Short mmCIF file of C-alpha atoms in Angstrom, two decimals:
data_model
loop_
_atom_site.label_atom_id
_atom_site.label_comp_id
_atom_site.label_asym_id
_atom_site.label_seq_id
_atom_site.Cartn_x
_atom_site.Cartn_y
_atom_site.Cartn_z
CA MET A 1223 9.39 13.10 -27.06
CA PHE A 1224 9.55 11.60 -23.58
CA ASP A 1225 10.03 7.85 -23.92
CA THR A 1226 10.19 4.78 -21.71
CA THR A 1227 12.01 2.48 -24.08
CA ASN A 1228 15.11 2.75 -21.87
CA ASP A 1229 13.16 2.05 -18.69
CA PRO A 1230 14.99 -0.83 -16.98
CA ALA A 1231 11.59 -2.30 -16.08
CA THR A 1232 10.81 -2.93 -19.76
CA ASN A 1233 14.18 -2.87 -21.51
CA GLY A 1234 15.36 -6.24 -22.77
CA LEU A 1235 12.10 -8.11 -22.15
CA THR A 1236 11.44 -10.60 -24.93
CA GLY A 1237 9.19 -13.56 -25.49
CA ARG A 1238 6.79 -12.79 -22.66
CA THR A 1239 2.99 -13.04 -22.75
CA ILE A 1240 1.67 -9.72 -21.50
CA LEU A 1241 -1.84 -8.63 -20.55
CA THR A 1242 -2.72 -5.08 -19.73
CA GLY A 1243 -5.77 -2.86 -20.12
CA ASP A 1244 -7.91 0.10 -19.12
CA ARG A 1245 -11.44 0.84 -18.00
CA PRO A 1246 -13.09 3.00 -20.68
CA THR A 1247 -14.51 5.65 -18.38
CA GLY A 1248 -12.89 8.61 -20.10
CA GLN A 1249 -10.19 9.62 -22.54
CA LEU A 1250 -6.62 8.83 -21.58
CA HIS A 1251 -4.23 11.46 -20.25
CA LEU A 1252 -0.61 12.25 -19.42
CA GLY A 1253 -0.68 9.94 -16.41
CA HIS A 1254 -1.53 7.01 -18.67
CA LEU A 1255 1.13 8.08 -21.16
CA ALA A 1256 3.89 8.17 -18.57
CA GLY A 1257 2.67 5.20 -16.59
CA THR A 1258 1.69 2.60 -19.20
CA LEU A 1259 1.17 3.67 -22.79
CA LEU A 1260 4.75 4.27 -23.85
CA ALA A 1261 5.86 1.13 -22.05
CA ARG A 1262 3.22 -0.84 -23.97
CA ARG A 1263 4.49 0.64 -27.20
CA ALA A 1264 7.98 -0.60 -26.36
CA LEU A 1265 6.87 -4.02 -25.09
CA GLN A 1266 4.87 -4.86 -28.22
CA GLU A 1267 8.03 -5.16 -30.31
CA GLU A 1268 9.46 -8.34 -28.77
CA ASN A 1269 6.58 -9.79 -26.76
CA ARG A 1270 3.07 -11.18 -27.22
CA GLN A 1271 0.85 -8.43 -25.86
CA THR A 1272 -2.91 -8.04 -25.42
CA ILE A 1273 -4.66 -4.88 -24.27
CA LEU A 1274 -8.11 -5.53 -22.86
CA VAL A 1275 -10.62 -2.67 -22.92
CA ALA A 1276 -12.34 -3.56 -19.65
CA ASP A 1277 -15.86 -2.26 -20.21
CA LEU A 1278 -17.45 -4.94 -18.00
CA GLN A 1279 -15.19 -4.02 -15.11
CA ALA A 1280 -15.98 -0.35 -15.68
CA LEU A 1281 -19.66 -1.10 -15.12
CA THR A 1282 -18.99 -2.42 -11.62
CA ASP A 1283 -19.13 1.16 -10.34
CA ASN A 1284 -20.79 2.86 -13.31
CA ALA A 1285 -23.89 0.70 -13.81
CA GLY A 1286 -26.05 3.75 -13.14
CA ASN A 1287 -24.41 5.57 -16.04
CA PRO A 1288 -23.58 2.97 -18.71
CA ALA A 1289 -23.28 5.67 -21.39
CA LYS A 1290 -20.11 6.85 -19.64
CA VAL A 1291 -18.58 3.48 -20.46
CA SER A 1292 -19.98 2.83 -23.93
CA GLY A 1293 -19.34 6.43 -24.99
CA ASN A 1294 -15.64 6.17 -24.18
CA LEU A 1295 -14.96 2.71 -25.58
CA LEU A 1296 -13.66 3.81 -28.98
CA GLU A 1297 -12.12 6.97 -27.52
CA VAL A 1298 -9.73 4.81 -25.51
CA VAL A 1299 -8.90 2.67 -28.55
CA LEU A 1300 -8.25 5.88 -30.47
CA ASP A 1301 -5.80 6.96 -27.76
CA TYR A 1302 -3.97 3.62 -28.04
CA LEU A 1303 -3.57 3.96 -31.79
CA ALA A 1304 -2.53 7.61 -31.57
CA VAL A 1305 0.42 6.88 -29.25
CA GLY A 1306 1.69 4.07 -31.48
CA ILE A 1307 0.05 0.88 -30.26
CA ASP A 1308 0.08 -1.22 -33.43
CA PRO A 1309 -2.92 -3.58 -33.79
CA GLU A 1310 -0.76 -5.87 -35.91
CA LYS A 1311 1.61 -6.31 -32.96
CA THR A 1312 -0.75 -5.86 -30.02
CA VAL A 1313 -4.19 -7.45 -29.81
CA ILE A 1314 -6.76 -4.89 -28.67
CA ALA A 1315 -9.87 -6.68 -27.38
CA ARG A 1316 -13.22 -5.77 -25.84
CA GLN A 1317 -13.92 -7.56 -22.57
CA SER A 1318 -17.72 -7.61 -22.87
CA ARG A 1319 -17.61 -9.35 -26.25
CA MET A 1320 -15.71 -12.32 -24.83
CA PRO A 1321 -18.16 -14.74 -23.17
CA GLU A 1322 -15.21 -17.02 -22.41
CA LEU A 1323 -14.03 -14.51 -19.79
CA MET A 1324 -17.46 -14.34 -18.20
CA GLU A 1325 -17.69 -18.14 -17.93
CA MET A 1326 -14.24 -18.36 -16.37
CA THR A 1327 -15.17 -15.63 -13.90
CA LEU A 1328 -18.27 -17.56 -12.83
CA LEU A 1329 -16.29 -20.76 -12.36
CA PHE A 1330 -13.55 -18.96 -10.42
CA LEU A 1331 -16.09 -17.42 -8.04
CA ASN A 1332 -16.62 -20.92 -6.64
CA LEU A 1333 -13.00 -20.96 -5.49
CA VAL A 1334 -12.97 -17.63 -3.61
CA THR A 1335 -14.67 -16.64 -0.37
CA VAL A 1336 -16.34 -13.30 0.30
CA SER A 1337 -14.01 -12.75 3.27
CA ARG A 1338 -10.97 -13.26 1.01
CA LEU A 1339 -12.24 -10.56 -1.32
CA GLN A 1340 -13.03 -8.20 1.55
CA ARG A 1341 -9.48 -8.57 2.92
CA ASN A 1342 -7.97 -7.45 -0.37
CA PRO A 1343 -6.19 -4.14 0.42
CA THR A 1344 -6.78 -2.79 -3.09
CA ILE A 1345 -10.52 -3.39 -2.76
CA LYS A 1346 -10.53 -1.78 0.71
CA THR A 1347 -8.84 1.34 -0.63
CA GLU A 1348 -11.12 1.60 -3.65
CA VAL A 1349 -14.28 1.04 -1.59
CA GLU A 1350 -13.25 3.89 0.72
CA ALA A 1351 -12.41 6.16 -2.22
CA ARG A 1352 -15.83 5.59 -3.78
CA GLY A 1353 -17.72 5.98 -0.51
CA PHE A 1354 -19.66 2.74 -0.87
CA GLY A 1355 -19.78 2.12 2.87
CA GLU A 1356 -21.79 -1.05 3.46
CA SER A 1357 -23.50 -0.79 0.06
CA ILE A 1358 -20.73 -2.35 -2.03
CA PRO A 1359 -22.01 -3.58 -5.39
CA ALA A 1360 -21.41 -7.32 -5.62
CA GLY A 1361 -19.88 -6.85 -9.05
CA PHE A 1362 -17.34 -4.40 -7.64
CA LEU A 1363 -16.40 -6.68 -4.75
CA CYS A 1364 -15.86 -9.53 -7.20
CA TYR A 1365 -14.03 -7.68 -9.97
CA PRO A 1366 -10.64 -9.07 -8.84
CA VAL A 1367 -12.00 -12.51 -9.78
CA SER A 1368 -12.86 -11.15 -13.21
CA GLN A 1369 -9.31 -9.82 -13.47
CA ALA A 1370 -8.00 -13.26 -12.54
CA ALA A 1371 -10.07 -14.73 -15.36
CA ASP A 1372 -8.62 -12.18 -17.77
CA ILE A 1373 -5.02 -12.82 -16.75
CA THR A 1374 -5.22 -16.60 -16.76
CA ALA A 1375 -7.41 -16.89 -19.86
CA PHE A 1376 -4.75 -15.15 -21.94
CA GLY A 1377 -1.96 -17.21 -20.39
CA ALA A 1378 -0.26 -14.01 -19.28
CA ASP A 1379 2.99 -14.44 -17.39
CA LEU A 1380 3.59 -10.71 -17.04
CA VAL A 1381 1.19 -7.93 -16.06
CA PRO A 1382 2.52 -4.34 -16.19
CA ALA A 1383 0.85 -2.36 -13.40
CA GLY A 1384 1.39 -0.28 -10.30
CA ASP A 1385 2.15 -1.68 -6.87
CA ASP A 1386 -1.51 -1.34 -5.91
CA GLN A 1387 -2.31 -4.18 -8.32
CA ALA A 1388 0.01 -6.67 -6.59
CA PRO A 1389 -2.76 -8.09 -4.33
CA LEU A 1390 -4.94 -8.70 -7.40
CA ILE A 1391 -2.19 -10.65 -9.15
CA GLU A 1392 -1.61 -12.60 -5.94
CA LEU A 1393 -5.30 -13.60 -5.96
CA SER A 1394 -5.07 -14.56 -9.63
CA ASN A 1395 -2.16 -16.87 -8.86
CA GLU A 1396 -4.05 -18.42 -5.94
CA ILE A 1397 -6.99 -19.21 -8.23
CA ALA A 1398 -4.69 -20.60 -10.94
CA ALA A 1399 -3.08 -22.92 -8.37
CA ARG A 1400 -6.48 -24.19 -7.22
CA VAL A 1401 -7.62 -24.88 -10.78
CA ASN A 1402 -4.37 -26.70 -11.48
CA ARG A 1403 -4.88 -28.87 -8.38
CA LEU A 1404 -8.40 -29.70 -9.55
CA ALA A 1405 -7.10 -30.60 -12.99
CA GLY A 1406 -4.08 -32.53 -11.75
CA SER A 1407 -1.93 -30.68 -14.26
CA GLU A 1408 -0.87 -27.16 -15.16
CA VAL A 1409 -3.88 -25.75 -16.96
CA LEU A 1410 -3.24 -22.12 -16.02
CA ARG A 1411 -0.01 -20.15 -15.72
CA ARG A 1412 1.07 -17.95 -12.85
CA ALA A 1413 1.72 -14.30 -13.62
CA GLU A 1414 4.13 -11.82 -12.18
CA LEU A 1415 3.81 -8.08 -11.76
CA LEU A 1416 5.94 -5.85 -13.95
CA ARG A 1417 6.25 -2.83 -11.70
CA SER A 1418 6.28 0.42 -13.60
CA ARG A 1419 9.30 2.65 -12.94
CA ALA A 1420 7.46 5.55 -14.53
CA PRO A 1421 6.30 8.39 -12.28
CA ARG A 1422 2.77 8.42 -10.88
CA LEU A 1423 1.63 11.84 -11.96
CA PRO A 1424 -0.41 14.01 -9.59
CA GLY A 1425 -3.50 15.87 -10.75
CA ILE A 1426 -2.99 19.44 -11.86
CA ASP A 1427 -4.90 20.55 -8.74
CA GLY A 1428 -2.48 18.73 -6.44
CA HIS A 1429 -5.23 16.49 -5.08
CA GLY A 1430 -4.30 12.86 -5.55
CA LYS A 1431 -3.24 11.27 -8.81
CA MET A 1432 -4.15 12.54 -12.26
CA SER A 1433 -7.56 11.07 -12.95
CA LYS A 1434 -10.24 11.01 -15.62
CA SER A 1435 -13.02 11.13 -13.05
CA ALA A 1436 -11.48 13.92 -10.96
CA CYS A 1437 -11.21 16.24 -14.00
CA ASN A 1438 -7.65 17.14 -12.99
CA ALA A 1439 -5.86 15.69 -16.01
CA ILE A 1440 -4.22 16.88 -19.21
CA LEU A 1441 -5.79 14.74 -21.91
CA LEU A 1442 -3.91 13.37 -24.90
CA SER A 1443 -6.48 15.14 -27.07
CA ASP A 1444 -6.20 18.55 -25.37
CA SER A 1445 -5.71 21.56 -27.63
CA SER A 1446 -2.69 23.82 -27.25
CA ASP A 1447 -4.90 26.40 -25.54
CA GLU A 1448 -6.22 23.81 -23.09
CA ILE A 1449 -2.70 22.66 -22.29
CA ARG A 1450 -1.60 26.24 -21.67
CA ARG A 1451 -4.58 26.93 -19.42
CA LYS A 1452 -4.02 23.77 -17.39
CA VAL A 1453 -0.30 24.38 -16.96
CA MET A 1454 -0.94 27.92 -15.75
CA ALA A 1455 -3.49 26.56 -13.25
CA MET A 1456 -1.16 23.89 -11.85
CA TYR A 1457 -0.75 23.64 -8.11
CA THR A 1458 2.69 24.69 -6.88
CA ASP A 1459 3.47 25.84 -3.32
CA PRO A 1460 0.73 27.99 -1.77
CA ASP A 1461 3.26 29.53 0.63
CA HIS A 1462 5.54 30.63 -2.18
CA LEU A 1463 3.97 34.08 -2.45
CA LYS A 1464 6.92 36.04 -3.81
CA VAL A 1465 9.75 35.12 -6.14
CA SER A 1466 12.22 35.71 -3.31
CA ASP A 1467 10.42 33.31 -0.94
CA PRO A 1468 11.88 29.83 -0.47
CA GLY A 1469 9.63 27.29 -2.18
CA LYS A 1470 8.69 23.67 -1.54
CA VAL A 1471 9.41 21.16 -4.27
CA GLU A 1472 7.61 18.21 -2.69
CA GLY A 1473 3.96 18.19 -3.72
CA ASN A 1474 4.61 20.81 -6.38
CA VAL A 1475 2.83 19.57 -9.51
CA VAL A 1476 5.00 21.55 -11.92
CA PHE A 1477 8.15 19.87 -10.61
CA ALA A 1478 6.44 16.47 -10.79
CA MET A 1479 5.76 17.14 -14.48
CA LEU A 1480 9.30 18.35 -15.09
CA ASP A 1481 10.66 15.22 -13.39
CA ALA A 1482 8.53 13.11 -15.72
CA PHE A 1483 8.95 14.88 -19.03
CA ASP A 1484 11.84 17.38 -19.09
CA PRO A 1485 14.72 15.85 -21.10
CA ASP A 1486 17.30 17.93 -19.18
CA GLN A 1487 17.07 16.41 -15.71
CA GLU A 1488 20.31 18.04 -14.60
CA GLU A 1489 18.76 21.45 -15.17
CA VAL A 1490 15.59 20.36 -13.34
CA GLU A 1491 17.72 19.59 -10.27
CA ASN A 1492 19.31 23.02 -10.55
CA LEU A 1493 15.86 24.60 -10.72
CA LYS A 1494 14.83 22.72 -7.58
CA ASP A 1495 17.83 24.08 -5.69
CA ARG A 1496 17.06 27.63 -6.82
CA TYR A 1497 13.37 27.25 -5.93
CA ARG A 1498 14.14 25.95 -2.45
CA ALA A 1499 16.59 28.78 -1.84
CA GLY A 1500 14.27 31.51 -3.12
CA GLY A 1501 14.66 33.57 -6.24
CA LEU A 1502 12.73 31.47 -8.76
CA GLY A 1503 9.09 32.18 -9.52
CA ASP A 1504 6.28 29.76 -10.27
CA MET A 1505 5.58 31.43 -13.59
CA ALA A 1506 9.14 30.80 -14.80
CA LEU A 1507 8.71 27.10 -14.05
CA LYS A 1508 5.37 26.95 -15.85
CA ARG A 1509 6.85 28.70 -18.87
CA ARG A 1510 9.54 26.02 -18.99
CA LEU A 1511 7.02 23.19 -18.66
CA GLU A 1512 4.42 24.34 -21.16
CA PRO A 1513 6.43 23.97 -24.41
CA ILE A 1514 7.65 20.55 -23.25
CA LEU A 1515 4.07 19.32 -22.88
CA GLN A 1516 2.98 21.04 -26.08
CA GLU A 1517 5.71 19.24 -28.03
CA LEU A 1518 4.85 15.93 -26.34
CA ILE A 1519 1.11 16.01 -27.03
CA ALA A 1520 0.99 17.75 -30.41
CA PRO A 1521 1.90 14.70 -32.57
CA ILE A 1522 -0.43 12.47 -30.55
CA ARG A 1523 -3.29 14.95 -30.94
CA THR A 1524 -2.60 15.25 -34.67
CA GLN A 1525 -2.55 11.48 -35.19
CA ARG A 1526 -5.66 11.09 -33.06
CA ALA A 1527 -7.54 13.67 -35.14
CA PHE A 1528 -6.48 11.91 -38.34
CA LEU A 1529 -7.60 8.48 -37.13
CA SER A 1530 -10.90 9.86 -35.81
CA ARG A 1531 -11.97 10.64 -39.37
CA ASP A 1532 -12.77 6.95 -39.77
CA MET A 1533 -14.25 5.70 -36.51
CA GLY A 1534 -15.67 2.75 -38.42
CA GLU A 1535 -12.12 1.48 -38.92
CA VAL A 1536 -11.32 2.09 -35.25
CA ALA A 1537 -14.35 -0.06 -34.36
CA ALA A 1538 -13.25 -2.69 -36.88
CA ILE A 1539 -9.78 -2.85 -35.30
CA LEU A 1540 -11.42 -3.56 -31.95
CA ASP A 1541 -13.72 -6.19 -33.48
CA ARG A 1542 -10.84 -7.96 -35.23
CA GLY A 1543 -8.74 -7.90 -32.08
CA THR A 1544 -11.60 -9.32 -30.05
CA GLU A 1545 -12.02 -12.24 -32.45
CA ARG A 1546 -8.28 -12.98 -32.28
CA ALA A 1547 -8.46 -12.82 -28.49
CA ARG A 1548 -11.39 -15.27 -28.37
CA GLU A 1549 -9.39 -17.78 -30.38
CA ASP A 1550 -6.49 -17.30 -27.97
CA VAL A 1551 -8.43 -17.95 -24.76
CA ALA A 1552 -10.62 -20.84 -25.99
CA PRO A 1553 -8.12 -23.66 -25.21
CA ARG A 1554 -7.56 -22.41 -21.65
CA LEU A 1555 -11.29 -22.15 -21.02
CA ALA A 1556 -11.62 -25.74 -22.24
CA GLY A 1557 -8.97 -26.80 -19.72
CA VAL A 1558 -10.77 -25.01 -16.89
CA ARG A 1559 -14.08 -26.59 -17.86
CA ARG A 1560 -12.48 -30.02 -17.75
CA ALA A 1561 -11.01 -29.26 -14.33
CA PHE A 1562 -14.55 -28.61 -13.09
CA GLY A 1563 -15.87 -31.73 -14.76
CA LEU A 1564 -17.83 -29.83 -17.38
#
């Protein structure tokens, strides 16, 4: 199986306090596996890790369809467990069941201006992608403050994420510094970004990144038939009409997948040379990729199906993790309250 345990970004990290999480707006997919899930599995061995299922944040742009969030809550937890996230080593918590985070968010909002939030490049990009225009939900504009509450409440000093999250961590550190000045002591810790070295997988249609909402993903629960169908439908090079035609590797989804998951990277480079020169067909590439993905997903799918027989226990794991998380954040909330004279 493809693994990230030898990723230099995660290898050798010990004794760190890590916070990471996902919005439960759909089941997780290969992009999550390559980008975060396997790294989390490795990081949980020697670090103190919490995964926050961010259902409140998911509502900031799904308030008109709350069932999309609530209906996927346990599905995401199931994905975590199926890939090897161990609830004895990693705390899995539900954001909306932690009033401490909501109180910290409200207090933090007093330290941030609307203009500061509007300047955030991540927010700008996401607003454009969602087509909000001038009708930006206030909750969406302010979700970086909620993220700052999450990060600081857990005392995280390391947040694994993509480069697009760097401005959000910068804002979190700004807020932590302001609270510390109010308190006259270090109440909250600063966090740093752990940049993922894993590939950012494109969608199978070649349009943007692999995404739950864009329906262009291979899910961790997909059947072997679904995997085969999606591989055969993958975007390659539309100008590569005949086997003898020179082909373009850049933007070719099949090569992106081979780069991410094929254990024989030397052979992948040889295939790229042959494809560019002409003489290698798209179907040959897809036939190479399919069994690699089948082997990768099969044990996850099997474990997921086994665990899904007792969704009550999956829910109990989330409940227990949430209670542990509330105990963890309570002292830091108390420090923030004191800083505000409460």
